[in-house]
Tab-separated table of C-alpha atoms and ligand atoms in Angstrom:
chain	number	residue	atom	x	y	z
A	5	MET	CA	19.298	5.648	-7.217
A	6	PRO	CA	17.455	2.621	-9.712
A	7	PRO	CA	19.554	2.112	-12.847
A	8	ARG	CA	19.158	4.506	-15.367
A	9	SER	CA	16.100	3.477	-17.943
A	10	ASP	CA	16.200	4.189	-21.682
A	11	GLY	CA	12.897	4.553	-23.459
A	12	PRO	CA	9.219	4.753	-22.574
A	13	GLU	CA	8.316	3.177	-19.006
A	14	GLU	CA	4.755	2.422	-18.048
A	15	LEU	CA	2.950	2.531	-14.399
A	16	SER	CA	-0.505	1.030	-13.985
A	17	ILE	CA	-2.097	3.931	-11.341
A	18	THR	CA	-4.986	2.473	-9.436
A	19	GLY	CA	-4.119	2.995	-5.513
A	20	ASP	CA	-2.349	5.605	-3.607
A	21	ASP	CA	0.512	3.625	-3.709
A	22	ASP	CA	1.173	3.578	-7.731
A	23	VAL	CA	0.809	7.837	-7.017
A	24	VAL	CA	3.880	7.761	-5.391
A	25	ARG	CA	5.449	5.215	-7.651
A	26	VAL	CA	4.419	7.794	-10.520
A	27	ARG	CA	6.217	10.403	-8.425
A	28	GLN	CA	9.348	8.375	-7.880
A	29	LEU	CA	9.656	7.391	-11.617
A	30	VAL	CA	9.148	10.762	-13.194
A	31	ARG	CA	11.718	12.204	-10.415
A	32	THR	CA	14.066	9.020	-11.612
A	33	TYR	CA	13.765	10.300	-14.793
A	34	ALA	CA	13.921	14.071	-14.349
A	35	GLN	CA	17.610	13.151	-12.603
A	36	GLN	CA	18.443	11.558	-15.141
A	37	THR	CA	17.823	13.757	-17.447
A	38	LYS	CA	19.967	16.695	-14.650
A	39	LEU	CA	17.063	18.488	-15.030
A	40	SER	CA	17.659	21.303	-12.173
A	41	LEU	CA	16.514	20.962	-8.419
A	42	VAL	CA	13.637	23.530	-9.058
A	43	ASP	CA	12.402	21.821	-12.452
A	44	GLN	CA	12.871	18.180	-10.488
A	45	THR	CA	10.650	19.228	-8.023
A	46	LYS	CA	8.133	20.795	-10.287
A	47	LEU	CA	8.171	18.397	-12.680
A	48	VAL	CA	7.241	15.887	-10.277
A	49	THR	CA	5.127	17.999	-8.178
A	50	ALA	CA	2.669	18.635	-11.834
A	51	ALA	CA	3.066	14.516	-11.901
A	52	SER	CA	1.689	14.156	-8.596
A	53	GLU	CA	-1.375	16.371	-9.557
A	54	LEU	CA	-1.804	14.500	-12.444
A	55	ALA	CA	-1.478	11.149	-11.219
A	56	ARG	CA	-3.945	11.723	-8.530
A	57	ASN	CA	-6.352	13.222	-11.044
A	58	THR	CA	-6.034	9.982	-12.893
A	59	LEU	CA	-6.734	7.757	-10.083
A	60	ILE	CA	-9.940	9.641	-8.071
A	61	TYR	CA	-11.883	11.281	-11.530
A	62	GLY	CA	-10.658	9.246	-14.030
A	63	GLY	CA	-10.998	5.866	-11.978
A	64	GLY	CA	-7.484	4.653	-12.413
A	65	GLY	CA	-5.739	4.572	-15.430
A	66	PHE	CA	-1.583	4.600	-16.212
A	67	ALA	CA	1.131	7.247	-16.531
A	68	ARG	CA	4.017	6.700	-18.883
A	69	VAL	CA	7.498	8.333	-18.711
A	70	GLU	CA	9.803	8.927	-20.810
A	71	GLU	CA	13.354	10.723	-21.701
A	72	VAL	CA	12.810	12.734	-24.992
A	73	ASN	CA	14.657	15.356	-27.224
A	74	ASP	CA	13.845	17.934	-29.674
A	75	GLY	CA	17.208	18.010	-30.991
A	76	ARG	CA	18.016	20.875	-29.502
A	77	ARG	CA	17.890	20.225	-25.782
A	78	ALA	CA	16.530	17.168	-24.019
A	79	GLY	CA	13.347	16.485	-21.326
A	80	VAL	CA	11.413	14.489	-19.696
A	81	ARG	CA	7.777	13.977	-21.208
A	82	ALA	CA	5.597	11.832	-18.482
A	83	SER	CA	1.427	11.688	-19.692
A	84	PHE	CA	-1.421	10.054	-17.481
A	85	HIS	CA	-4.778	7.960	-19.556
A	86	ASP	CA	-8.164	7.126	-18.263
A	87	GLU	CA	-10.686	6.017	-19.270
A	88	GLY	CA	-12.717	7.614	-17.131
A	89	PRO	CA	-16.192	9.974	-17.767
A	90	GLY	CA	-13.592	13.146	-19.350
A	91	ILE	CA	-13.898	16.296	-18.531
A	92	PRO	CA	-17.219	17.850	-19.815
A	93	ASP	CA	-16.296	21.601	-19.371
A	94	LEU	CA	-12.559	22.450	-20.042
A	95	THR	CA	-12.706	25.698	-18.600
A	96	LEU	CA	-14.060	25.791	-15.614
A	97	ALA	CA	-11.421	22.594	-14.790
A	98	LEU	CA	-8.432	24.453	-15.308
A	99	ALA	CA	-9.516	27.493	-13.489
A	100	ASP	CA	-8.011	28.113	-10.579
A	101	GLY	CA	-10.009	27.062	-6.885
A	102	TRP	CA	-12.624	24.860	-9.203
A	103	SER	CA	-13.157	21.261	-7.908
A	104	SER	CA	-16.111	19.128	-8.869
A	105	GLY	CA	-15.316	17.279	-5.678
A	106	SER	CA	-13.579	18.649	-2.696
A	107	GLY	CA	-9.830	19.857	-3.300
A	108	LEU	CA	-8.417	22.642	-3.837
A	109	GLY	CA	-8.951	22.890	-7.541
A	110	LEU	CA	-5.893	23.734	-7.950
A	111	GLY	CA	-3.571	20.755	-9.884
A	112	LEU	CA	-4.776	20.701	-13.455
A	113	SER	CA	-4.482	24.342	-13.426
A	114	GLY	CA	-1.429	24.740	-11.415
A	115	ALA	CA	0.048	21.454	-12.980
A	116	ARG	CA	-0.186	23.698	-16.222
A	117	ARG	CA	1.632	26.549	-14.917
A	118	LEU	CA	4.768	24.077	-13.757
A	119	VAL	CA	5.326	22.803	-16.994
A	120	ASP	CA	6.941	23.479	-19.740
A	121	GLN	CA	4.301	22.136	-22.673
A	122	PHE	CA	0.807	21.252	-21.308
A	123	ASP	CA	-1.940	19.116	-23.184
A	124	LEU	CA	-5.316	17.849	-22.556
A	125	ASP	CA	-6.780	15.393	-24.700
A	126	THR	CA	-10.453	14.983	-23.034
A	127	GLU	CA	-13.476	13.488	-24.546
A	128	VAL	CA	-17.284	13.002	-22.459
A	129	GLY	CA	-17.591	9.384	-22.210
A	130	ARG	CA	-13.674	8.372	-23.696
A	131	GLY	CA	-11.136	9.461	-21.155
A	132	THR	CA	-8.598	11.823	-20.631
A	133	VAL	CA	-4.858	11.809	-21.347
A	134	VAL	CA	-2.918	14.759	-19.674
A	135	THR	CA	0.606	15.019	-21.234
A	136	VAL	CA	3.104	17.007	-19.827
A	137	VAL	CA	6.758	18.069	-20.839
A	138	LYS	CA	9.795	19.637	-19.322
A	139	TRP	CA	13.060	21.032	-20.728
A	140	LYS	CA	16.132	21.464	-19.323
A	141	ARG	CA	17.219	24.773	-19.808
B	15	MET	CA	-19.343	-36.873	-7.804
B	16	THR	CA	-21.846	-37.901	-5.371
B	17	SER	CA	-22.486	-41.432	-3.810
B	18	ASP	CA	-24.377	-44.123	-5.605
B	19	ALA	CA	-28.307	-44.142	-3.093
B	20	GLY	CA	-27.854	-46.633	0.017
B	21	HIS	CA	-24.330	-46.795	1.081
B	22	ALA	CA	-21.661	-44.252	0.838
B	23	PRO	CA	-18.636	-44.823	-1.321
B	24	ARG	CA	-15.441	-47.015	-0.201
B	25	LEU	CA	-13.307	-44.541	0.184
B	26	ILE	CA	-15.410	-42.409	2.959
B	27	GLU	CA	-15.709	-45.544	4.900
B	28	LEU	CA	-12.287	-46.456	5.127
B	29	LEU	CA	-11.438	-42.961	5.948
B	30	ARG	CA	-14.125	-43.174	8.750
B	31	THR	CA	-12.989	-46.267	10.480
B	32	ASN	CA	-9.018	-45.668	9.866
B	33	THR	CA	-9.572	-41.573	11.372
B	34	GLU	CA	-7.631	-41.937	14.774
B	35	SER	CA	-4.874	-44.484	12.650
B	36	LEU	CA	-4.324	-41.852	9.604
B	37	ILE	CA	-4.177	-38.583	11.906
B	38	ASP	CA	-1.632	-40.576	14.094
B	39	LYS	CA	0.274	-41.020	11.074
B	40	TRP	CA	-0.667	-38.081	9.855
B	41	VAL	CA	0.871	-35.553	12.446
B	42	ASP	CA	4.121	-37.804	12.594
B	43	ALA	CA	5.205	-37.378	9.099
B	44	VAL	CA	4.279	-33.692	8.786
B	45	ALA	CA	5.858	-33.039	12.701
B	46	VAL	CA	9.109	-34.961	11.775
B	47	LEU	CA	8.994	-31.904	8.191
B	48	LEU	CA	8.778	-29.079	10.644
B	49	ARG	CA	11.127	-30.167	13.002
B	50	GLY	CA	9.447	-29.825	16.182
B	51	ARG	CA	8.528	-25.766	15.547
B	52	SER	CA	4.878	-27.579	15.857
B	53	THR	CA	4.359	-30.003	18.830
B	54	LYS	CA	2.073	-32.937	18.001
B	55	ALA	CA	-0.029	-31.724	20.460
B	56	GLU	CA	-0.752	-28.641	18.289
B	57	LEU	CA	-0.718	-30.654	15.355
B	58	GLU	CA	-3.213	-33.252	16.504
B	59	SER	CA	-5.595	-30.480	17.244
B	60	ASP	CA	-5.325	-28.687	14.130
B	61	PHE	CA	-5.612	-32.202	12.326
B	62	LYS	CA	-8.305	-33.814	13.697
B	63	GLU	CA	-10.542	-30.103	13.039
B	64	PHE	CA	-9.877	-29.986	9.602
B	65	PHE	CA	-10.338	-33.888	9.283
B	66	ALA	CA	-13.238	-33.040	10.588
B	67	VAL	CA	-14.580	-30.952	8.655
B	68	LEU	CA	-12.807	-32.688	5.259
B	69	LEU	CA	-14.733	-35.983	5.725
B	70	PRO	CA	-17.862	-35.067	4.371
B	71	LEU	CA	-16.154	-32.950	0.888
B	72	VAL	CA	-14.415	-36.430	0.154
B	73	GLY	CA	-16.186	-36.940	-3.566
B	74	THR	CA	-16.706	-33.233	-4.011
B	75	ASP	CA	-15.142	-31.665	-7.360
B	76	GLY	CA	-12.046	-29.380	-6.224
B	77	ARG	CA	-12.389	-27.398	-9.168
B	78	ASP	CA	-13.790	-24.333	-7.842
B	79	THR	CA	-12.956	-24.446	-4.072
B	80	SER	CA	-15.501	-20.803	-3.966
B	81	ARG	CA	-18.366	-22.773	-3.637
B	82	PRO	CA	-20.535	-22.542	-0.675
B	83	GLU	CA	-19.494	-26.253	0.751
B	84	PHE	CA	-16.292	-25.375	0.863
B	85	ALA	CA	-17.003	-22.269	3.182
B	86	GLU	CA	-16.184	-24.359	6.319
B	87	ILE	CA	-12.364	-25.865	5.057
B	88	ARG	CA	-11.364	-22.130	3.770
B	89	SER	CA	-11.742	-20.641	6.817
B	90	LEU	CA	-10.445	-22.965	8.821
B	91	LEU	CA	-7.894	-22.897	6.252
B	92	GLU	CA	-6.964	-19.389	6.437
B	93	GLU	CA	-6.682	-19.410	9.929
B	94	TYR	CA	-4.184	-22.308	9.618
B	95	SER	CA	-2.332	-19.879	6.656
B	96	ARG	CA	-2.409	-17.041	8.844
B	97	ASN	CA	-1.023	-18.592	12.341
B	98	ARG	CA	1.786	-20.184	10.252
B	99	VAL	CA	3.320	-16.797	8.533
B	100	ARG	CA	3.227	-15.359	11.884
B	101	SER	CA	5.104	-18.375	13.451
B	102	GLY	CA	7.534	-18.203	10.470
B	103	PHE	CA	7.330	-21.189	8.933
B	104	THR	CA	7.487	-21.287	4.519
B	105	PRO	CA	4.705	-21.358	2.528
B	106	SER	CA	5.641	-24.430	1.127
B	107	GLU	CA	6.167	-25.639	4.857
B	108	THR	CA	2.316	-24.624	5.039
B	109	ALA	CA	1.356	-26.074	2.054
B	110	SER	CA	2.740	-30.119	3.069
B	111	SER	CA	0.675	-30.110	5.589
B	112	LEU	CA	-2.260	-30.534	3.089
B	113	PHE	CA	0.248	-33.055	0.698
B	114	SER	CA	1.251	-35.016	3.700
B	115	LEU	CA	-2.207	-36.587	4.233
B	116	LYS	CA	-2.447	-37.567	0.451
B	117	ARG	CA	0.515	-39.698	0.879
B	118	GLU	CA	-1.391	-41.831	3.815
B	119	VAL	CA	-4.576	-42.063	1.819
B	120	PHE	CA	-2.200	-43.904	-0.583
B	121	GLY	CA	-0.484	-45.900	1.953
B	122	LEU	CA	-4.098	-46.634	2.771
B	123	THR	CA	-6.256	-47.618	-0.072
B	124	GLU	CA	-2.392	-49.879	-0.920
B	125	GLY	CA	-2.604	-53.050	-2.653
B	126	ASP	CA	-6.587	-52.671	-3.058
B	127	GLU	CA	-7.792	-53.963	-6.049
B	128	ASP	CA	-10.687	-51.771	-6.602
B	129	PRO	CA	-10.806	-49.719	-9.204
B	130	GLU	CA	-13.884	-47.782	-8.110
B	131	LEU	CA	-11.556	-47.103	-4.652
B	132	PHE	CA	-9.114	-46.359	-7.438
B	133	ARG	CA	-10.903	-43.480	-8.887
B	134	GLN	CA	-11.828	-41.869	-5.553
B	135	VAL	CA	-8.816	-41.930	-4.143
B	136	LEU	CA	-7.541	-39.831	-7.360
B	137	GLU	CA	-10.534	-37.493	-7.095
B	138	PHE	CA	-9.511	-37.081	-3.006
B	139	SER	CA	-6.237	-36.176	-3.878
B	140	SER	CA	-6.599	-34.004	-6.418
B	141	LEU	CA	-9.403	-32.091	-3.888
B	142	LEU	CA	-6.270	-31.810	-1.470
B	143	ASP	CA	-4.301	-30.427	-4.016
B	144	ALA	CA	-6.239	-27.807	-4.906
B	145	LEU	CA	-7.130	-26.930	-1.040
B	146	GLY	CA	-3.172	-27.364	-1.228
B	147	LEU	CA	-3.366	-24.308	-3.187
B	148	LEU	CA	-5.769	-22.427	-1.399
B	149	THR	CA	-3.445	-21.883	1.531
B	150	PHE	CA	-0.490	-20.642	-0.767
B	151	GLU	CA	-3.299	-18.082	-1.909
B	152	PHE	CA	-4.402	-17.916	1.658
B	153	TYR	CA	-0.697	-17.715	2.985
B	154	ALA	CA	0.291	-14.723	0.864
B	155	ARG	CA	-2.445	-12.677	1.554
B	156	ALA	CA	-2.035	-12.828	5.122
B	157	ARG	CA	1.757	-12.379	3.949
B	158	GLU	CA	0.545	-8.543	2.906
B	159	GLU	CA	-1.797	-8.073	5.517
B	160	ILE	CA	1.292	-8.525	7.774
B	161	ILE	CA	3.346	-6.348	5.910
B	162	ARG	CA	0.797	-3.313	4.974
B	163	GLU	CA	0.189	-3.315	8.966
B	164	GLN	CA	4.327	-3.540	10.058
B	165	SER	CA	4.679	-0.264	7.361
B	166	GLU	CA	1.665	1.664	9.329
B	167	GLN	CA	3.729	0.645	12.194
B	168	LEU	CA	6.650	1.873	10.687
B	169	LEU	CA	4.816	5.035	9.451
B	170	GLU	CA	4.153	5.877	12.853
B	171	LEU	CA	7.345	5.386	14.068
B	172	THR	CA	8.912	7.826	11.619
B	173	THR	CA	7.527	10.551	12.175
B	174	PRO	CA	7.839	11.483	15.152
B	175	VAL	CA	5.569	14.336	16.916
B	176	VAL	CA	8.276	15.695	19.576
B	177	LYS	CA	8.011	17.934	22.667
B	178	ILE	CA	10.774	20.338	21.896
B	179	TRP	CA	9.547	22.697	24.346
B	180	GLU	CA	7.677	23.531	27.581
B	181	GLY	CA	4.742	24.146	25.371
B	182	VAL	CA	6.018	23.444	21.823
B	183	LEU	CA	5.469	20.677	19.684
B	184	ALA	CA	7.397	19.765	16.684
B	185	VAL	CA	7.260	16.958	13.526
B	186	PRO	CA	9.971	16.785	11.176
B	187	LEU	CA	8.620	15.478	7.927
B	188	VAL	CA	10.539	13.172	6.033
B	189	GLY	CA	10.596	11.641	2.146
B	190	THR	CA	7.704	11.413	0.059
B	191	LEU	CA	4.647	12.863	1.633
B	192	ASP	CA	1.774	10.719	0.370
B	193	SER	CA	-1.906	11.503	1.395
B	194	ALA	CA	-1.551	8.869	4.147
B	195	ARG	CA	1.156	9.831	5.585
B	196	THR	CA	0.417	13.424	6.318
B	197	GLN	CA	-2.922	12.634	7.658
B	198	VAL	CA	-1.453	10.134	10.366
B	199	VAL	CA	1.092	12.699	10.674
B	200	MET	CA	-1.220	15.810	11.065
B	201	GLU	CA	-3.731	13.426	13.807
B	202	LYS	CA	-0.891	12.725	15.634
B	203	LEU	CA	0.305	16.196	16.386
B	204	LEU	CA	-3.438	17.252	16.893
B	205	GLU	CA	-3.745	14.425	19.670
B	206	MET	CA	-0.509	15.781	20.834
B	207	LEU	CA	-1.661	18.852	21.059
B	208	VAL	CA	-4.447	18.016	23.520
B	209	GLU	CA	-2.304	15.841	25.254
B	210	THR	CA	0.462	17.933	26.710
B	211	GLY	CA	-1.459	21.107	26.430
B	212	SER	CA	1.176	22.539	23.808
B	213	GLU	CA	-0.107	25.796	22.640
B	214	HIS	CA	2.599	25.770	19.263
B	215	ALA	CA	3.283	23.358	16.545
B	216	ILE	CA	6.224	23.738	14.426
B	217	ILE	CA	5.661	21.662	11.182
B	218	ASP	CA	8.921	21.368	9.895
B	219	ILE	CA	9.388	19.832	5.927
B	220	THR	CA	13.046	20.750	4.977
B	221	GLY	CA	13.107	16.504	4.563
B	222	VAL	CA	10.233	16.949	2.191
B	223	PHE	CA	10.685	16.813	-1.873
B	224	ALA	CA	7.563	18.239	-3.091
B	225	VAL	CA	4.390	19.189	-1.560
B	226	ASP	CA	1.407	19.400	-3.900
B	227	THR	CA	-1.809	20.205	-3.721
B	228	GLN	CA	-2.977	17.526	-1.188
B	229	VAL	CA	-0.452	18.003	1.010
B	230	ALA	CA	-0.880	21.426	0.840
B	231	GLN	CA	-4.493	21.035	1.777
B	232	HIS	CA	-3.613	18.666	4.387
B	233	LEU	CA	-1.176	20.809	5.875
B	234	LEU	CA	-3.395	24.115	5.276
B	235	LYS	CA	-6.700	21.871	7.616
B	236	THR	CA	-4.168	21.270	10.580
B	237	VAL	CA	-3.457	24.478	10.740
B	238	VAL	CA	-6.947	25.769	10.968
B	239	ALA	CA	-7.773	22.684	13.262
B	240	ALA	CA	-5.054	23.574	15.855
B	241	ARG	CA	-6.366	26.808	15.863
B	242	LEU	CA	-9.599	26.360	17.312
B	243	MET	CA	-7.678	23.889	19.557
B	244	GLY	CA	-5.894	27.157	20.851
B	245	ALA	CA	-2.762	25.962	19.620
B	246	GLU	CA	-0.786	28.178	16.454
B	247	CYS	CA	1.497	26.529	14.158
B	248	ILE	CA	4.432	27.605	11.933
B	249	VAL	CA	5.732	26.105	9.130
B	250	SER	CA	9.235	25.352	8.703
B	251	GLY	CA	12.178	24.528	6.297
B	252	ILE	CA	10.316	25.662	3.128
B	253	ARG	CA	13.167	25.019	0.972
B	254	PRO	CA	13.497	27.541	-2.596
B	255	GLN	CA	12.025	25.026	-5.049
B	256	ILE	CA	9.462	24.543	-3.251
B	257	ALA	CA	8.130	27.925	-2.367
B	258	GLN	CA	8.463	28.176	-6.444
B	259	THR	CA	6.309	25.465	-6.515
B	260	ILE	CA	3.945	26.312	-3.895
B	261	VAL	CA	3.787	29.319	-5.845
B	262	ALA	CA	3.130	28.158	-9.081
B	263	LEU	CA	0.773	25.579	-8.232
B	264	GLY	CA	-1.309	28.674	-6.044
B	265	ILE	CA	-1.742	27.964	-2.793
B	266	GLU	CA	-2.471	30.084	-0.628
B	267	PHE	CA	-1.173	29.598	2.557
B	268	GLY	CA	-2.722	32.752	4.118
B	269	ASP	CA	-1.703	34.369	7.329
B	270	ILE	CA	0.671	30.739	8.533
B	271	VAL	CA	3.900	31.424	9.815
B	272	THR	CA	6.643	30.359	7.877
B	273	LYS	CA	10.257	30.345	9.159
B	274	ALA	CA	13.265	29.878	7.108
B	275	SER	CA	14.560	26.893	9.976
B	276	LEU	CA	13.142	25.363	12.886
B	277	ALA	CA	15.667	26.723	14.915
B	278	ASP	CA	13.771	30.396	14.160
B	279	ALA	CA	10.729	28.841	14.081
B	280	LEU	CA	11.329	27.642	17.715
B	281	ARG	CA	12.271	30.909	18.757
B	282	HIS	CA	9.218	32.720	16.967
B	283	ALA	CA	7.554	30.442	19.443
B	284	LEU	CA	9.114	31.001	22.183
B	285	ARG	CA	9.255	34.576	21.538
B	286	ARG	CA	5.002	34.183	21.496
B	287	ASP	CA	5.594	33.437	25.456
B	288	GLY	CA	7.444	36.034	26.512
B	289	VAL	CA	10.526	33.909	26.014
B	290	ASP	CA	13.605	35.472	24.898
B	291	VAL	CA	16.437	33.817	23.855
B	292	VAL	CA	19.825	36.045	23.797
B	293	ARG	CA	23.617	35.665	23.614
B	294	ARG	CA	25.197	35.719	26.696
B	295	GLU	CA	28.278	38.407	26.569
B	296	VAL	CA	31.228	36.399	27.113
B	297	VAL	CA	33.165	38.787	30.315
C	30	ATP	N1	-8.866	12.661	-15.198
C	30	ATP	C1	-9.811	13.425	-15.153
C	30	ATP	N2	-11.076	13.186	-15.435
C	30	ATP	C2	-11.884	13.666	-15.046
C	30	ATP	N3	-12.121	14.605	-14.364
C	30	ATP	C3	-11.093	15.348	-14.074
C	30	ATP	C4	-9.903	14.394	-14.326
C	30	ATP	N4	-8.959	15.493	-14.182
C	30	ATP	C5	-9.576	16.767	-13.757
C	30	ATP	N5	-10.758	16.657	-14.086
C	30	ATP	C6	-11.978	17.374	-13.101
C	30	ATP	O1	-11.230	18.846	-13.393
C	30	ATP	C7	-11.888	19.888	-11.763
C	30	ATP	C8	-10.077	20.139	-11.582
C	30	ATP	O2	-9.037	19.598	-10.656
C	30	ATP	P1	-8.058	19.647	-10.353
C	30	ATP	O3	-6.548	18.870	-10.098
C	30	ATP	O4	-7.652	21.647	-10.953
C	30	ATP	O5	-8.781	20.135	-9.016
C	30	ATP	P2	-9.085	19.122	-7.748
C	30	ATP	O6	-8.293	17.653	-8.113
C	30	ATP	O7	-10.920	18.735	-7.644
C	30	ATP	O8	-8.479	19.591	-6.272
C	30	ATP	P3	-7.113	19.313	-6.098
C	30	ATP	O9	-5.791	18.607	-6.786
C	30	ATP	O10	-6.517	21.000	-5.925
C	30	ATP	O11	-6.184	18.677	-5.091
C	30	ATP	C9	-11.519	17.992	-10.939
C	30	ATP	O12	-12.328	18.213	-9.859
C	30	ATP	C10	-12.049	17.357	-11.770
C	30	ATP	O13	-13.685	17.609	-11.679
C	31	MG	MG1	-6.537	17.343	-8.476
């Protein structure tokens, strides 16, 4: 396992390899924060989905991962940033099974169910930022 | 810098008239440097070709080697660097082949008082510097390419499709499943199904850390494709945390047979073929 990382870490997302790298980084933080195995898996899977969306629909961008603490508990926050086309219809994008491409259309909606906090900030023509948090139980 | 109308710059004349001795010395110098890992004959043929392409470029500004007049020398250097990578030479050994020519050219013009010639030599020297840097670049690129090739080969190696029983194939998936890897495995599995005429395939994901929608999609497609070919897939080794994640994602595995372990999956496949595995009574 890589050495313990303090503070936020950023990784650019420009290719398939980067999605794997982001996934591994998130996993490192999840282990470090001692999330349960189930929660680790859920967070890593959500990160995988969001990183791939950043790559495919956002045209690339970056991910930022950090350990957070709200005074009561620790957690991991991961955010995914792109300056792509944005999401014009959020209801549609968040509907199970809807994809503008050839996916299953479960990434965004599924990721939301996998985490404790899900925040989507998007503007057509400006880009998209999705932030998720998983808290330690 | 181009030549004055009428006669070529002196440096070109010098290089032209001394081509043979220059190449000889150049080959000798580089052969010493490479300590016999390239034969003189090899070096000589490389350098002759190189020299012939280089000569018309003398007097050309080397600051922008992407210009069309550099096309030929670029492809020569690219080829040269690639061969060097494959034969295990270091980047500096590769680039110093070019830098060595500089020394020989300095030797050739040493003691000449002509300031114009001196200027031409300096210009030529910076051209060789630029070309030397280019070999570094080509070297790095070639090495990356080779690493990529090797990791693709490794990918093939680390995802074996094995025949575990007459008519039963198994693929144990391990580690991080990225889409490239999943795709490779799934294609290989379908190929092997045809090759071996197997009717069952067990995809074991015990060693997989996470299954996301993309991996699931590859799995689902493979199952459908296998079905079209008359084979049935069984997915085994879905660990609790993965099962929960798949459910939360909303992925439906439909009527795909899933089993807790590879052994359970094999037993299931055999039973469908009419083979029962029973424990013999101990007498
Ligand atoms: N970062 C983004 N920028 C622009 N559009 C996006 C972005 N993320 C998602 N979308 C839009 O939302 C839709 C739904 O995304 P979601 O991840 O749920 O499905 P998908 O990526 O199409 O398929 P899956 O993730 O299941 O393989 C996408 O098809 C796309 O149109
Ligand atoms: Mg997606």
